[in-house]
Amino acid sequence: MCTQGTIQETLEQASNGDARPGIIKTITERCMKTLPYSSIAALRLELAAAYDREGDQANCLSALSPYVADAARSDDEITQGMTGAAADEITGIMEVVRSMLDRCERRSPPGSVGR
């Protein structure tokens, strides 16, 4: 289940709107200890997008909860001490996370947990 092929197939289905949140969530939970940060982030972002498509904003925000603290920090703060390639990867991920958090928060009722 945690092969790169399975992950890629799930991400492709998710980006086409064909993967249900439950499928993405199951793979994310089962594979998070064996996959690189970027793959887990991609799965969590697709999970948030799937919840967003269904209008489930609480779970949209919940899918991104591991990134909320970093998303609130500046790119320089997040990447302090990292090499160029690693810093570029993290800032790219954080840019997409911030965008998705904004999307989730725009549709959330007042008082919801967010940033």
Coordinates of C-alpha atoms in Angstrom, one line a residue:
M1 CA 0.0 0.0 0.0
C2 CA 2.9 2.4 0.7
T3 CA 4.7 2.0 -2.6
Q4 CA 5.6 5.0 -4.6
G5 CA 3.3 3.7 -7.4
T6 CA 0.3 3.5 -5.0
I7 CA 1.0 7.0 -3.7
Q8 CA 1.3 8.4 -7.2
E9 CA -1.9 6.7 -8.3
T10 CA -3.7 8.1 -5.3
L11 CA -2.4 11.6 -5.9
E12 CA -3.4 11.4 -9.6
Q13 CA -6.9 10.2 -8.7
A14 CA -7.2 12.9 -6.0
S15 CA -6.0 15.7 -8.3
N16 CA -8.7 14.6 -10.8
G17 CA -11.3 14.6 -8.1
D18 CA -11.7 10.8 -8.3
A19 CA -10.3 9.8 -4.9
R20 CA -12.6 10.1 -1.9
P21 CA -11.2 11.5 1.4
G22 CA -11.4 8.1 3.2
I23 CA -9.0 6.5 0.7
I24 CA -6.5 9.4 0.9
K25 CA -6.8 9.5 4.7
T26 CA -6.2 5.7 5.0
I27 CA -3.1 5.8 2.8
T28 CA -1.8 8.9 4.6
E29 CA -2.2 7.3 8.1
R30 CA -0.7 3.9 7.0
C31 CA 2.2 5.4 5.2
M32 CA 3.2 8.5 7.0
K33 CA 6.1 6.8 8.9
T34 CA 7.7 5.5 5.7
L35 CA 7.3 8.3 3.3
P36 CA 9.3 11.5 2.8
Y37 CA 8.0 14.8 4.1
S38 CA 7.1 16.0 0.6
S39 CA 4.9 12.9 -0.1
I40 CA 3.1 13.1 3.2
A41 CA 2.5 16.9 2.5
A42 CA 1.2 16.1 -1.0
L43 CA -1.2 13.5 0.4
R44 CA -2.4 15.8 3.2
L45 CA -2.9 18.6 0.7
E46 CA -5.0 16.3 -1.5
L47 CA -6.9 15.2 1.5
A48 CA -7.7 18.8 2.4
A49 CA -8.7 19.5 -1.2
A50 CA -11.0 16.4 -1.2
Y51 CA -12.7 17.6 2.0
D52 CA -13.0 21.1 0.6
R53 CA -14.7 19.7 -2.5
E54 CA -17.2 18.0 -0.2
G55 CA -17.8 21.2 1.8
D56 CA -16.3 19.6 4.9
Q57 CA -14.2 22.6 6.1
A58 CA -13.5 21.2 9.6
N59 CA -11.8 18.2 8.2
C60 CA -10.2 20.3 5.5
L61 CA -8.5 22.3 8.3
S62 CA -7.8 19.1 10.3
A63 CA -5.9 17.5 7.4
L64 CA -3.5 20.4 7.5
S65 CA -3.2 20.8 11.2
P66 CA 0.4 19.5 11.4
Y67 CA 1.4 22.4 9.2
V68 CA -0.5 25.3 10.9
A69 CA 2.4 26.4 13.1
D70 CA 4.9 26.4 10.3
A71 CA 2.5 28.1 7.9
A72 CA 2.2 31.0 10.4
R73 CA 6.0 31.5 10.4
S74 CA 8.0 33.3 7.7
D75 CA 9.9 31.2 5.1
D76 CA 13.2 32.5 6.6
E77 CA 12.2 31.2 10.0
I78 CA 11.1 27.8 8.7
T79 CA 14.2 27.3 6.6
Q80 CA 16.8 28.6 9.0
G81 CA 19.8 26.3 8.8
M82 CA 18.6 24.3 5.8
T83 CA 20.5 23.8 2.6
G84 CA 19.3 25.4 -0.6
A85 CA 17.4 22.3 -2.0
A86 CA 15.8 21.4 1.3
A87 CA 14.8 25.1 1.9
D88 CA 13.3 25.3 -1.6
E89 CA 11.3 22.2 -1.1
I90 CA 9.9 23.3 2.3
T91 CA 9.0 26.8 1.1
G92 CA 7.3 25.4 -2.0
I93 CA 5.2 23.1 0.3
M94 CA 4.4 25.9 2.7
E95 CA 3.2 28.1 -0.1
V96 CA 0.7 25.5 -1.2
V97 CA -0.2 24.7 2.5
R98 CA -0.9 28.4 3.2
S99 CA -3.1 28.7 0.1
M100 CA -5.1 25.7 1.1
L101 CA -5.4 26.8 4.7
D102 CA -6.8 30.1 3.4
R103 CA -9.2 28.3 1.2
C104 CA -10.4 26.1 4.1
E105 CA -10.7 29.1 6.4
R106 CA -12.7 31.2 4.0
R107 CA -15.5 28.6 4.1
S108 CA -15.2 27.8 7.8
P109 CA -17.8 29.1 10.3
P110 CA -16.7 31.8 12.7
G111 CA -14.9 30.4 15.7
S112 CA -13.5 27.3 13.9
V113 CA -10.0 26.1 14.7
G114 CA -7.4 27.4 12.2
R115 CA -4.4 29.6 12.1

